[in-house]
Coordinates of C-alpha atoms and ligand atoms in Angstrom, one line a residue:
M240 CA 5.6 16.0 43.7
K241 CA 9.3 16.5 42.9
F242 CA 10.9 15.2 39.7
T243 CA 14.6 14.9 39.4
P244 CA 16.6 13.6 36.4
Q245 CA 17.8 10.0 36.6
T246 CA 20.6 8.2 35.0
Y247 CA 20.8 4.5 34.5
R248 CA 23.6 2.0 34.2
I249 CA 22.9 -1.4 32.6
P250 CA 23.0 -3.8 35.5
D251 CA 24.5 -7.2 34.6
E252 CA 21.1 -9.0 34.8
A253 CA 19.8 -6.8 32.0
M254 CA 22.1 -8.6 29.6
K255 CA 20.9 -12.0 30.5
P256 CA 18.6 -13.3 27.8
F257 CA 15.1 -12.5 28.9
I258 CA 13.1 -14.0 26.1
D259 CA 13.1 -17.7 26.4
A260 CA 11.0 -19.2 23.5
D261 CA 10.6 -22.5 25.3
E262 CA 9.2 -20.8 28.4
I263 CA 6.7 -18.8 26.4
H264 CA 5.6 -21.9 24.5
E265 CA 5.1 -23.7 27.8
F266 CA 2.8 -20.8 28.9
M267 CA 0.8 -21.3 25.7
K268 CA 0.3 -24.9 26.6
R269 CA -1.4 -24.2 29.9
P270 CA -4.9 -25.7 30.1
K271 CA -7.8 -23.5 29.0
P272 CA -9.0 -21.5 32.1
D273 CA -12.5 -21.9 33.4
F274 CA -14.9 -19.0 34.0
T275 CA -13.9 -18.5 37.6
R276 CA -10.2 -18.3 36.8
V277 CA -10.8 -15.7 34.0
R278 CA -13.0 -13.6 36.2
E279 CA -10.5 -13.6 39.0
I280 CA -7.8 -12.4 36.6
L281 CA -10.1 -9.7 35.2
D282 CA -10.8 -8.5 38.8
R283 CA -7.2 -8.3 39.5
S284 CA -6.6 -6.2 36.4
L285 CA -9.5 -3.9 37.2
N286 CA -7.9 -3.3 40.6
K287 CA -4.9 -2.1 38.5
Q288 CA -2.6 -5.0 39.4
R289 CA 0.0 -5.9 36.8
L290 CA -0.9 -9.4 35.6
T291 CA 1.7 -12.3 35.8
L292 CA 2.7 -14.1 32.7
E293 CA 0.6 -17.1 33.8
E294 CA -2.4 -14.9 34.0
V295 CA -1.8 -13.3 30.6
A296 CA -1.3 -16.8 29.2
D297 CA -4.7 -17.8 30.6
L298 CA -6.3 -14.8 28.9
V299 CA -4.7 -15.5 25.5
N300 CA -5.7 -19.2 25.8
T301 CA -9.3 -18.3 26.4
D302 CA -11.5 -19.1 23.4
D303 CA -15.0 -19.1 24.8
P304 CA -16.9 -16.3 23.1
V305 CA -18.7 -15.3 26.3
L306 CA -15.3 -15.0 28.1
I307 CA -13.8 -13.1 25.2
D308 CA -16.7 -10.6 25.5
E309 CA -16.0 -10.3 29.2
I310 CA -12.3 -9.6 28.5
K311 CA -13.2 -6.8 26.1
A312 CA -15.7 -5.4 28.5
A313 CA -13.1 -5.4 31.3
A314 CA -10.6 -3.6 29.0
R315 CA -13.3 -0.9 28.4
T316 CA -13.9 -0.5 32.1
L317 CA -10.2 -0.3 32.9
K318 CA -9.8 2.3 30.2
E319 CA -12.5 4.4 31.7
R320 CA -11.0 4.0 35.2
V321 CA -7.4 4.7 34.4
Y322 CA -7.2 6.9 31.3
G323 CA -10.2 9.1 31.1
N324 CA -11.1 10.4 27.6
R325 CA -7.9 11.9 26.3
I326 CA -6.4 10.8 23.0
V327 CA -2.9 12.1 22.1
L328 CA -2.3 12.9 18.5
F329 CA 0.9 12.7 16.5
A330 CA 2.1 12.3 12.9
P331 CA 4.9 10.1 11.4
L332 CA 7.5 11.8 9.3
Y333 CA 9.6 9.5 7.1
I334 CA 13.1 10.9 6.6
G335 CA 14.6 8.4 4.3
N336 CA 13.9 4.9 2.8
K337 CA 17.4 3.7 2.1
C338 CA 17.9 0.5 3.8
V339 CA 20.6 -2.2 4.0
N340 CA 18.3 -4.8 5.6
N341 CA 16.1 -7.2 3.9
C342 CA 13.1 -7.6 6.2
K343 CA 10.8 -9.7 4.0
Y344 CA 7.7 -7.8 5.1
C345 CA 8.9 -4.3 4.4
G346 CA 8.7 -2.2 1.2
F347 CA 12.1 -0.6 2.0
R348 CA 14.0 -3.9 2.0
I349 CA 17.2 -3.9 0.0
D350 CA 15.9 -6.6 -2.4
N351 CA 12.9 -4.4 -3.4
S352 CA 14.5 -2.8 -6.5
G353 CA 11.3 -1.2 -7.4
Q354 CA 11.4 1.1 -4.4
I355 CA 12.4 4.7 -5.3
R356 CA 15.0 5.6 -2.7
T357 CA 15.1 9.1 -1.3
T358 CA 16.3 11.0 1.8
L359 CA 14.9 14.4 2.6
T360 CA 17.4 17.2 2.2
E361 CA 17.6 19.8 4.9
T362 CA 15.4 22.1 2.8
Q363 CA 12.9 19.4 2.1
L364 CA 12.8 18.5 5.8
V365 CA 12.0 22.1 6.7
R366 CA 9.2 22.2 4.1
E367 CA 7.7 19.0 5.4
V368 CA 7.8 20.3 9.0
E369 CA 6.3 23.6 8.0
A370 CA 3.4 21.8 6.2
L371 CA 2.8 19.6 9.3
E372 CA 2.9 22.7 11.6
E373 CA 0.4 24.4 9.3
N374 CA -2.0 21.6 9.9
G375 CA -1.6 22.0 13.7
Q376 CA 0.7 19.1 14.4
K377 CA 2.9 19.4 17.6
R378 CA 4.2 15.9 18.0
L379 CA 6.1 14.0 15.4
I380 CA 7.8 10.6 15.1
L381 CA 10.7 10.6 12.7
V382 CA 11.2 7.3 10.9
Y383 CA 14.3 6.1 9.1
G384 CA 15.5 3.0 7.2
E385 CA 18.7 1.4 8.4
H386 CA 21.6 2.8 6.4
P387 CA 25.1 4.0 7.1
E388 CA 23.9 7.5 6.1
Y389 CA 21.4 7.5 8.8
N390 CA 23.9 7.3 11.7
A391 CA 23.4 8.9 15.1
D392 CA 24.8 12.3 14.0
F393 CA 22.5 12.4 11.1
I394 CA 19.5 11.4 13.2
A395 CA 20.4 14.0 15.8
Q396 CA 20.8 16.7 13.1
T397 CA 17.3 15.9 11.7
V398 CA 15.8 16.1 15.2
R399 CA 17.4 19.5 15.8
T400 CA 16.2 20.8 12.4
V401 CA 12.7 19.7 13.2
Y402 CA 12.7 21.6 16.5
S403 CA 14.1 24.7 14.8
V404 CA 11.2 25.1 12.3
K405 CA 8.6 27.7 13.4
K406 CA 5.9 28.4 10.9
G407 CA 3.3 31.0 11.9
R408 CA 2.2 30.0 15.4
G409 CA 3.4 26.5 14.7
E410 CA 6.2 24.5 16.3
I411 CA 7.0 20.9 17.0
R412 CA 7.3 20.4 20.7
R413 CA 8.1 16.7 20.8
V414 CA 10.1 14.7 18.4
N415 CA 10.1 10.9 18.9
I416 CA 12.1 8.6 16.7
N417 CA 11.7 5.1 15.3
A418 CA 15.2 4.1 14.0
A419 CA 17.5 1.1 13.9
P420 CA 19.3 0.2 17.2
L421 CA 22.4 2.2 18.0
D422 CA 25.3 1.7 20.4
V423 CA 25.4 3.5 23.7
E424 CA 27.4 6.4 22.3
G425 CA 24.9 6.7 19.5
F426 CA 22.0 6.9 21.9
K427 CA 23.8 9.6 23.9
T428 CA 24.2 11.6 20.7
V429 CA 20.5 11.3 19.8
K430 CA 19.4 12.0 23.4
A431 CA 21.4 15.2 23.3
S432 CA 19.3 16.4 20.4
G433 CA 16.3 16.4 22.6
I434 CA 14.2 13.4 21.5
G435 CA 11.2 12.3 23.4
T436 CA 10.6 8.6 23.0
Y437 CA 12.9 6.2 21.2
Q438 CA 10.9 3.4 19.7
V439 CA 12.1 0.2 18.2
F440 CA 10.0 -2.9 17.5
Q441 CA 11.4 -6.4 17.9
E442 CA 9.1 -7.4 15.1
T443 CA 8.9 -11.0 16.3
Y444 CA 10.2 -12.3 19.6
H445 CA 10.4 -15.8 18.2
P446 CA 14.1 -16.3 17.2
E447 CA 13.5 -18.8 14.4
T448 CA 10.8 -16.7 12.8
Y449 CA 13.0 -13.7 13.3
A450 CA 15.9 -15.4 11.4
H451 CA 13.5 -16.3 8.6
Y452 CA 12.2 -12.8 8.1
H453 CA 15.6 -11.1 8.4
P454 CA 17.8 -13.0 6.0
S455 CA 20.6 -10.4 5.8
G456 CA 21.9 -7.1 7.0
P457 CA 22.6 -5.9 10.6
K458 CA 19.0 -6.4 11.6
R459 CA 19.7 -10.1 11.4
N460 CA 21.1 -10.0 14.9
F461 CA 18.1 -10.8 17.2
E462 CA 20.1 -10.1 20.4
W463 CA 21.4 -6.7 19.3
R464 CA 17.9 -5.6 18.6
L465 CA 16.5 -7.1 21.7
T466 CA 19.0 -5.3 24.0
S467 CA 18.8 -2.0 22.1
L468 CA 16.5 -0.4 24.6
D469 CA 18.8 -1.4 27.4
R470 CA 21.6 0.5 25.6
A471 CA 19.2 3.4 25.1
M472 CA 18.7 3.5 28.9
E473 CA 22.4 3.5 29.4
G474 CA 22.6 6.3 26.9
G475 CA 20.2 8.3 29.0
I476 CA 17.0 7.7 27.1
D477 CA 14.5 6.6 29.6
D478 CA 11.4 7.1 27.5
L479 CA 11.1 4.0 25.4
G480 CA 8.6 2.3 23.1
I481 CA 8.4 -1.4 22.4
G482 CA 6.4 -3.3 19.8
A483 CA 5.9 -6.4 17.8
L484 CA 4.8 -6.7 14.2
F485 CA 1.7 -8.9 14.3
G486 CA 1.4 -11.5 11.5
L487 CA 4.9 -12.9 11.5
Y488 CA 4.3 -15.5 14.2
D489 CA 1.5 -16.7 16.6
W490 CA -0.1 -13.6 18.1
R491 CA -0.4 -15.3 21.4
Y492 CA 3.3 -15.8 21.6
E493 CA 4.0 -12.1 20.7
V494 CA 1.6 -10.9 23.4
L495 CA 3.3 -12.9 26.0
A496 CA 6.7 -11.8 24.8
L497 CA 5.7 -8.1 24.9
V498 CA 4.6 -8.6 28.5
R499 CA 7.9 -10.5 29.2
H500 CA 9.8 -7.5 27.8
T501 CA 7.8 -5.1 30.0
N502 CA 8.6 -7.3 33.0
H503 CA 12.3 -7.1 32.1
F504 CA 12.2 -3.3 32.2
E505 CA 10.2 -3.2 35.5
A506 CA 12.6 -5.7 37.1
V507 CA 15.8 -4.1 36.0
Y508 CA 15.0 -0.3 35.9
N509 CA 11.9 -0.1 38.0
I510 CA 10.0 1.5 35.1
G511 CA 8.0 0.0 32.3
P512 CA 8.2 1.1 28.6
H513 CA 6.3 4.3 28.0
T514 CA 4.4 2.8 25.0
I515 CA 3.6 -0.5 23.4
S516 CA 2.9 -0.7 19.6
F517 CA 1.2 -3.6 17.9
P518 CA 1.4 -2.9 14.1
R519 CA -0.2 -5.5 12.0
I520 CA 1.3 -6.5 8.7
K521 CA -0.1 -4.5 5.8
A522 CA 0.4 -4.8 2.0
A523 CA 3.7 -3.6 0.8
A524 CA 5.7 -3.8 -2.5
G525 CA 8.2 -6.6 -3.0
T526 CA 7.4 -8.5 0.2
E527 CA 7.2 -12.2 1.0
V528 CA 5.0 -12.9 4.0
D529 CA 3.7 -16.3 4.8
P530 CA -0.1 -15.8 5.4
K531 CA -0.1 -18.5 8.1
Y532 CA 0.0 -16.2 11.1
L533 CA -1.8 -13.1 9.7
V534 CA -4.1 -11.9 12.5
S535 CA -7.8 -11.6 11.9
D536 CA -9.7 -8.4 12.9
E537 CA -11.4 -10.4 15.6
D538 CA -8.1 -11.7 17.1
F539 CA -6.5 -8.3 16.7
V540 CA -9.1 -6.5 18.8
R541 CA -9.0 -9.3 21.3
L542 CA -5.2 -9.0 21.7
I543 CA -5.4 -5.3 22.2
A544 CA -7.9 -5.8 25.0
I545 CA -5.6 -8.4 26.6
L546 CA -2.6 -6.1 26.4
R547 CA -4.6 -3.3 28.0
L548 CA -5.4 -5.6 30.9
A549 CA -1.9 -7.0 31.2
V550 CA -0.1 -3.7 31.4
P551 CA -2.6 -1.2 32.7
Y552 CA 0.0 1.6 33.0
T553 CA 1.6 1.5 29.6
G554 CA 0.5 3.9 26.8
M555 CA -0.8 2.1 23.7
I556 CA -0.3 3.3 20.1
L557 CA -2.4 2.4 17.1
T558 CA -1.4 3.9 13.8
A559 CA -3.2 4.6 10.5
R560 CA -2.1 1.1 9.3
E561 CA -5.5 0.2 10.6
P562 CA -8.9 1.3 9.2
E563 CA -11.2 3.7 11.0
R564 CA -13.4 0.9 12.3
I565 CA -10.6 -0.9 14.1
R566 CA -9.1 2.3 15.4
R567 CA -12.5 3.3 16.8
E568 CA -13.0 0.0 18.7
A569 CA -9.4 0.0 19.9
M570 CA -9.8 3.4 21.5
T571 CA -12.6 2.1 23.6
F572 CA -10.0 -0.4 25.1
G573 CA -7.5 2.2 26.0
V574 CA -5.4 3.0 22.9
S575 CA -4.0 6.3 24.1
Q576 CA -2.2 7.7 21.0
I577 CA -3.1 7.7 17.4
D578 CA -1.6 9.4 14.3
G579 CA -3.7 11.8 12.2
G580 CA -3.3 13.2 8.7
T581 CA -0.7 10.5 8.0
K582 CA 1.2 10.4 4.8
L583 CA 4.0 7.9 4.3
E584 CA 5.4 8.9 1.0
I585 CA 8.6 10.7 1.6
G586 CA 8.2 14.4 1.0
S587 CA 4.5 14.2 0.6
Y588 CA 3.3 16.5 3.4
A589 CA 4.6 19.6 1.6
E590 CA 3.1 18.5 -1.8
E591 CA 0.0 20.4 -2.7
K592 CA -1.7 17.6 -4.6
H593 CA -1.5 14.2 -3.0
E594 CA -2.2 11.4 -5.5
S595 CA -3.3 8.0 -4.3
Q596 CA -0.7 5.9 -2.5
N597 CA 2.2 4.7 -4.5
L598 CA 3.7 1.6 -2.8
N599 CA 7.0 2.1 -4.7
R600 CA 7.6 5.2 -2.6
E601 CA 6.2 3.9 0.7
Q602 CA 6.9 1.4 3.3
F603 CA 3.4 -0.1 3.4
E604 CA -0.2 0.8 2.8
I605 CA -2.2 2.9 5.2
N606 CA -5.9 2.4 5.8
D607 CA -6.9 5.6 7.5
S608 CA -5.9 8.5 5.3
R609 CA -8.2 11.1 7.0
S610 CA -6.9 14.5 7.6
L611 CA -5.9 15.6 11.1
N612 CA -9.0 17.8 11.3
E613 CA -11.3 15.0 10.2
I614 CA -9.9 12.8 13.0
I615 CA -10.2 15.5 15.6
D616 CA -13.7 16.3 14.5
E617 CA -14.7 12.6 14.9
L618 CA -12.9 12.3 18.3
L619 CA -14.9 15.4 19.5
D620 CA -18.2 13.9 18.3
Q621 CA -17.4 10.7 20.3
G622 CA -16.7 12.7 23.5
Y623 CA -12.9 12.3 23.4
L624 CA -10.5 15.0 24.4
P625 CA -7.9 15.3 21.6
S626 CA -4.5 16.3 23.1
F627 CA -1.2 17.6 21.7
C628 CA 0.3 17.7 25.2
T629 CA 4.0 17.5 25.5
G630 CA 4.2 18.8 29.1
C631 CA 5.7 15.8 30.9
Y632 CA 8.8 15.3 28.9
R633 CA 9.5 19.0 28.8
V634 CA 9.6 19.3 32.6
G635 CA 11.5 16.0 33.0
R636 CA 8.6 13.9 34.1
T637 CA 9.9 10.8 32.3
G638 CA 11.4 7.4 33.1
E639 CA 11.0 6.5 36.7
H640 CA 9.2 9.8 37.2
F641 CA 6.8 9.3 34.4
M642 CA 3.8 8.1 36.3
E643 CA 1.0 9.4 34.1
F644 CA -1.2 6.5 34.8
S645 CA 0.1 5.2 38.1
V646 CA 0.1 8.2 40.4
P647 CA -3.4 8.8 41.7
G648 CA -4.8 12.1 40.5
F649 CA -1.9 12.6 38.0
I650 CA -4.2 12.6 34.9
K651 CA -6.7 15.0 36.5
R652 CA -3.9 17.3 37.7
Y653 CA -1.7 17.4 34.6
C654 CA -3.0 15.5 31.5
T655 CA -6.6 16.6 31.3
P656 CA -5.8 20.4 31.8
N657 CA -2.9 20.1 29.3
A658 CA -5.1 18.4 26.8
M659 CA -7.6 21.2 27.1
L660 CA -4.9 23.9 26.7
T661 CA -3.4 22.3 23.6
L662 CA -6.8 21.6 22.1
A663 CA -7.7 25.3 22.6
E664 CA -4.6 26.3 20.7
Y665 CA -5.5 24.0 17.8
L666 CA -9.1 25.4 17.8
L667 CA -7.9 29.0 17.6
D668 CA -5.1 28.5 15.2
Y669 CA -6.1 25.7 12.8
A670 CA -9.6 24.4 13.1
P671 CA -12.5 25.3 10.8
E672 CA -15.4 26.9 12.5
T673 CA -17.5 23.8 12.9
T674 CA -14.7 21.8 14.6
A675 CA -13.9 24.9 16.8
E676 CA -17.5 25.0 18.0
K677 CA -17.5 21.3 18.9
G678 CA -14.1 21.7 20.5
W679 CA -15.0 24.6 22.8
K680 CA -18.1 22.6 23.9
V681 CA -16.0 19.6 24.8
I682 CA -13.5 21.8 26.7
G683 CA -16.5 23.3 28.6
E684 CA -17.8 19.9 29.5
N685 CA -14.4 18.8 30.7
L686 CA -14.0 21.9 32.8
S687 CA -17.3 21.4 34.5
R688 CA -16.3 17.8 35.4
M689 CA -13.1 18.9 37.1
Q690 CA -13.1 18.1 40.8
D691 CA -10.3 20.2 42.1
P692 CA -11.4 23.9 42.3
A693 CA -7.8 25.2 42.3
T694 CA -6.8 23.3 39.1
E695 CA -10.1 24.2 37.5
K696 CA -9.5 27.9 38.2
E697 CA -6.0 27.9 36.9
T698 CA -7.1 26.0 33.8
R699 CA -9.7 28.6 33.1
T700 CA -7.2 31.4 33.6
R701 CA -4.7 29.8 31.2
L702 CA -7.5 29.1 28.6
E703 CA -8.2 32.8 28.8
R704 CA -4.6 33.7 28.3
I705 CA -4.5 31.4 25.2
R706 CA -7.6 33.2 23.8
N707 CA -5.7 36.4 24.4
G708 CA -2.7 35.2 22.2
E709 CA -0.3 33.4 24.6
R710 CA 0.8 29.9 23.6
D711 CA 2.5 26.9 25.1
L712 CA 1.1 27.1 28.6
F713 CA 1.2 23.7 30.4
F714 CA 1.1 22.3 33.9
Ligands
SAM156 N1 14.2 0.7 9.9 C1 14.0 0.8 11.3 C2 13.7 -0.5 11.9 O1 13.4 -1.4 11.2 O2 13.7 -0.5 13.1 C3 12.9 1.8 11.5 C4 11.5 1.3 11.5 S1 10.6 0.8 10.2 C5 10.8 2.1 9.0 C6 9.1 1.0 11.1 C7 8.4 -0.3 11.5 O3 7.4 -0.5 10.5 C8 9.1 -1.6 11.6 O4 9.7 -1.7 12.8 C9 8.0 -2.6 11.3 O5 7.4 -3.1 12.6 C10 6.9 -1.8 10.6 N2 6.6 -2.4 9.3 C11 7.5 -2.8 8.3 N3 6.9 -3.3 7.3 C12 5.6 -3.3 7.6 C13 4.4 -3.7 6.9 N4 4.4 -4.3 5.7 N5 3.2 -3.5 7.5 C14 3.1 -2.9 8.7 N6 4.2 -2.5 9.4 C15 5.4 -2.7 8.8
SF4_157 FE1 14.7 -1.5 6.6 FE2 13.3 -1.1 8.9 FE3 12.1 -1.8 6.6 FE4 13.6 -3.6 7.8 S1 11.7 -2.7 8.6 S2 13.7 -3.2 5.6 S3 15.2 -2.3 8.7 S4 13.1 0.1 7.0

């Protein structure tokens, strides 16, 4: 397989509006599907076909409990067929909470005068990254409010600083960002600093609801946000994350819109987004959220299963906003990335003592505050293979060439061995003895399941080299 860098220009059709609220509402009015229809759709998805919007609409319109169970079971089967047992781990790192926007659901909104505003200084940033490295983290997502201080040059500088920090055997090998939309030049600047994924959530794809929740500030502009990932593409960032904030509008609408957004990427650039996120509204200070559309646990799990089936080849992220119980269930449906050891308070990774959450210093409340090691330990107990792999983006397997889930054998050839290699580093450098014991056992089990003798042999050789002190070996 040969991977070559690719550049994109925004084709004219990319700028045509691709979210049509009336069209999505029409899909939601389709008659409830019968058993035969739902089973046909599930079969298509299990054969790894991308579902059409009509088919996704039929799944979201299904309310028969028996069929909902079948949808969840199909998502579990698809996960086993496509993804295997890897879970990629990362941590969020909040850089600054100054914000000129007024998103009614967010603790950072400008109207929340109780929020204590801070931006990490260079020295504080270094300390935060050192603390994260000392825990074993290798992948971070940097998060910023929207503020003139957090311009493209500032973002690029923070990314470079993060990459430059090396504490002991630690290093951050992939820095993703979640930041306000930029212009094409801004994206080029940020790309040049070496980011992995650029993530931006549309929050709600329903224009009227969007206007209600974003009363002022640059984020008020729905179109500017909607087209931000197209500008990112033009700026050379072809590794993109989309998302919707569930609880602002009807979850069924948002699921269909996320699929529509994915279709737009596939039609225009011939690649889908790398990841989909589906944060659910959590408690935050100074917010005004209408409870009407808050999503129940039951519906939330159901929508994750539907998204899995709708876009079988897109990575799915579920953060510590959600409690352990929901994260556990969502992983069985194919959530492929979770955060571990998360702290949202700015500057809190480096603090020795961490008091309970203070919403005046945070964007929202988290519900899974376990340490990275506790999470890894549990993943190992459940037979998952925790991974810190950063291989693909470092050898240019991104964008059109990022085919983790779509190229037959790709996972076996690259992802599983790389997961084992990065887990081995963690076990040697950071894990307590009990976790290390479990981890080596899981690595052994995965080695014995490998089907290609050449890859197995090379993985064993590299594991031995890691035991002997080498680091950062990947396929
Ligand atoms: N300020 C940038 C922006 O809005 O794009 C960066 C991202 S913001 C710090 C990260 C994301 O957190 C938002 O896009 C939103 O989806 C989510 N968020 C905001 N308030 C939330 C809340 N109360 N509960 C859960 N997620 C929330
Ligand atoms: Fe600012 Fe982002 Fe929060 Fe909106 S969601 S108030 S833009 S930090």
